[in-house]
PDB file of C-alpha atoms in Angstrom:
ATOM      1  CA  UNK A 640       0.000   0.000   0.000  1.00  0.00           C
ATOM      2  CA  UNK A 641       1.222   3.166  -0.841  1.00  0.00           C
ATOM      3  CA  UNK A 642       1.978   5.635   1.959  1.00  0.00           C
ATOM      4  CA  UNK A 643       1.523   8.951  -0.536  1.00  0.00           C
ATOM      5  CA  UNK A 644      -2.012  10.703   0.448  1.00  0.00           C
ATOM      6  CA  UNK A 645      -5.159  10.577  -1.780  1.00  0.00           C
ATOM      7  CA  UNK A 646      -4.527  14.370  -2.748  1.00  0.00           C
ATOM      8  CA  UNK A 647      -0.879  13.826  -4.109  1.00  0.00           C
ATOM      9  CA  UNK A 648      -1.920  11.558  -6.670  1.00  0.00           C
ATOM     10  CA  UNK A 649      -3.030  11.421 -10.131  1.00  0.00           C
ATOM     11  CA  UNK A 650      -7.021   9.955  -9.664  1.00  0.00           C
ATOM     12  CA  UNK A 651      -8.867  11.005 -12.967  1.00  0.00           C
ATOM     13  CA  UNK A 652     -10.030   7.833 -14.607  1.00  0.00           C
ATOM     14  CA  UNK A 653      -8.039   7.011 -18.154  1.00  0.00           C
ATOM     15  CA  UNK A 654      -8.366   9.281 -20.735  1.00  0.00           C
ATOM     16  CA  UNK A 655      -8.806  12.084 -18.369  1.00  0.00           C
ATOM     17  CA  UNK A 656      -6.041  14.745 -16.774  1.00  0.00           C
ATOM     18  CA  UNK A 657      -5.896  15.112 -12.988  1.00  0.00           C
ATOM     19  CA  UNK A 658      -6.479  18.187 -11.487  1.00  0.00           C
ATOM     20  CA  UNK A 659      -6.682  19.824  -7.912  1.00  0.00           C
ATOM     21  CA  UNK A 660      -8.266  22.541  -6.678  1.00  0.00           C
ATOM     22  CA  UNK A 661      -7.324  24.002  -2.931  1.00  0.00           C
ATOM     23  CA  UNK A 662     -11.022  25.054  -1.179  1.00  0.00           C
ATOM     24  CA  UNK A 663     -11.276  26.329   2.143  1.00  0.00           C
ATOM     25  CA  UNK A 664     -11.745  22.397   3.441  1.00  0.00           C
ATOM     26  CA  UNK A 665      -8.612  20.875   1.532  1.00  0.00           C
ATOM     27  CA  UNK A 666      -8.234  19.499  -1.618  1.00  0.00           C
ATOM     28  CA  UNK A 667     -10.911  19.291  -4.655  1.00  0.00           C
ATOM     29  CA  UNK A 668      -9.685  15.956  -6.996  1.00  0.00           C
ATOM     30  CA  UNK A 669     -10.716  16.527 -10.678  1.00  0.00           C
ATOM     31  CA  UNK A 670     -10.591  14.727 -13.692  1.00  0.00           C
ATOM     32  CA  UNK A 671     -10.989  16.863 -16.814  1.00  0.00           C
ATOM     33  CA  UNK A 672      -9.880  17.159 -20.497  1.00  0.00           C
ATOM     34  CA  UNK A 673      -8.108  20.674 -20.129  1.00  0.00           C
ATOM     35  CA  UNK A 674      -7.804  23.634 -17.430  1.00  0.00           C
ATOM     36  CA  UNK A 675     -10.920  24.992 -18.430  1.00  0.00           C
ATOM     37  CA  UNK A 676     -13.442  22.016 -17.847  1.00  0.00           C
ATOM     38  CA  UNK A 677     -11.555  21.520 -14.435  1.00  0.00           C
ATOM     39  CA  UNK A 678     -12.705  24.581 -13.722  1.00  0.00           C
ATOM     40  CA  UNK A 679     -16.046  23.871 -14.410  1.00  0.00           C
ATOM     41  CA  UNK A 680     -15.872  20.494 -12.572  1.00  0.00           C
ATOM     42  CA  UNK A 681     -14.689  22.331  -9.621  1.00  0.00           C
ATOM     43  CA  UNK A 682     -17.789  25.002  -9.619  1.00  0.00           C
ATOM     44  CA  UNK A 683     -19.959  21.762  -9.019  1.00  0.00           C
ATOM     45  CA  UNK A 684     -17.743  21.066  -5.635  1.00  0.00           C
ATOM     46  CA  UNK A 685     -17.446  24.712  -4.259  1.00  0.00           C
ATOM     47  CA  UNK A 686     -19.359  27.758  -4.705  1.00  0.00           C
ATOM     48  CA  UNK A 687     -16.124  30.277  -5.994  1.00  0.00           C
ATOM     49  CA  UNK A 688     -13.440  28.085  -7.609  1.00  0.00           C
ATOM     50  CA  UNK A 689     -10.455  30.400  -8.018  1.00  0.00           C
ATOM     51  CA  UNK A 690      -8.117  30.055 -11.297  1.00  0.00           C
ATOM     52  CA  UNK A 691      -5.066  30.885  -9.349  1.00  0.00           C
ATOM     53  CA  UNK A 692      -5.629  27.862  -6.990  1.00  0.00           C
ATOM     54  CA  UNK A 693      -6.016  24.985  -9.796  1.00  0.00           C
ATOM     55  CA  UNK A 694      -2.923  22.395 -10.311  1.00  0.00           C
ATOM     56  CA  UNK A 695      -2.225  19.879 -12.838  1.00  0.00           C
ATOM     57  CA  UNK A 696      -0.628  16.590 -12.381  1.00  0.00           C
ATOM     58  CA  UNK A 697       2.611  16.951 -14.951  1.00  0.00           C
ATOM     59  CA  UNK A 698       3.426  13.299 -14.640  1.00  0.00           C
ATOM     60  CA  UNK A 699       5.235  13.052 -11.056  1.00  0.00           C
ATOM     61  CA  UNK A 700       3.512  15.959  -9.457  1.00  0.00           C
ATOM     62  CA  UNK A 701       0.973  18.593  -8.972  1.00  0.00           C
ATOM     63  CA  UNK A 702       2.183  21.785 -10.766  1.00  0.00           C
ATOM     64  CA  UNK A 703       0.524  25.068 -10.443  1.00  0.00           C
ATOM     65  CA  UNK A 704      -1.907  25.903 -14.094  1.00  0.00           C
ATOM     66  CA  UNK A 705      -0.275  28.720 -16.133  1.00  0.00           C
ATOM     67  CA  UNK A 706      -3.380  30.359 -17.446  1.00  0.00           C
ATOM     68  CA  UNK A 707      -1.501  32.874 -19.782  1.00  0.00           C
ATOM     69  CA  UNK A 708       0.458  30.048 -21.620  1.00  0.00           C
ATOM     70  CA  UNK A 709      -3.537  27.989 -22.490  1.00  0.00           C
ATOM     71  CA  UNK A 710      -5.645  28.938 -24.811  1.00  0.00           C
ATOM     72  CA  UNK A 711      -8.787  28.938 -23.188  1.00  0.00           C
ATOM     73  CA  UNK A 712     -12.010  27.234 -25.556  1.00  0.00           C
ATOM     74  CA  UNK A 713     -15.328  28.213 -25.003  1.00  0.00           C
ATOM     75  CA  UNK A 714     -18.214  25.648 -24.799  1.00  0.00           C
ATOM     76  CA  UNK A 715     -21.603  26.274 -25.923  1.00  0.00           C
ATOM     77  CA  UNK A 716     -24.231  24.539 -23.817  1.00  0.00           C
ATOM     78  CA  UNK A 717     -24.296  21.516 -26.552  1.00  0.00           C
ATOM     79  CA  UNK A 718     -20.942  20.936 -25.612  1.00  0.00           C
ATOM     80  CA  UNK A 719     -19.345  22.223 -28.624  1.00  0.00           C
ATOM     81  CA  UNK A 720     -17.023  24.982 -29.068  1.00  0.00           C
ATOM     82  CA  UNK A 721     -17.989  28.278 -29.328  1.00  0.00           C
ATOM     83  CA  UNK A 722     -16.321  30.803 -31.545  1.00  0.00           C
TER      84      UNK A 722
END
């Protein structure tokens, strides 16, 4: 059994990207296809997910997200993206 914690591993389910977000209560887990639906996954956990809080798991650790170096896509509410 491994002694690292829950929050310092990767979790999302194959085909996915694992995320964290810090809340107020600890750690938010994610699994999401880019920085953007993470963020989105995490509004259904906490009430003000903050961009500057978000990490991605780089392939040995949680990194903080560099927002300025993603291009952010926009998804309509049919799930496709929005020009």
């Amino acid at each position: 059994m491994s002694t690292t914690p829950m929050h310092d591993r990767p979790l999302a389910a194959h085909g996915l990207t694992s995320y964290r977000l810090k809340d107020r209560y600890g750690w938010i887990m994610i699994g999401a296809r880019n920085h953007e639906e993470a963020m989105s996954e995490a509004a259904r956990s906490t009430d003000a997910p903050r961009p500057e809080a978000l990490q991605v798991w780089d392939g040995l650790k949680y990194i903080d997200v560099e927002w300025n170096s993603h291009q952010l896509l926009h998804v309509n509410s049919t799930g496709e993206i929005a020009a």
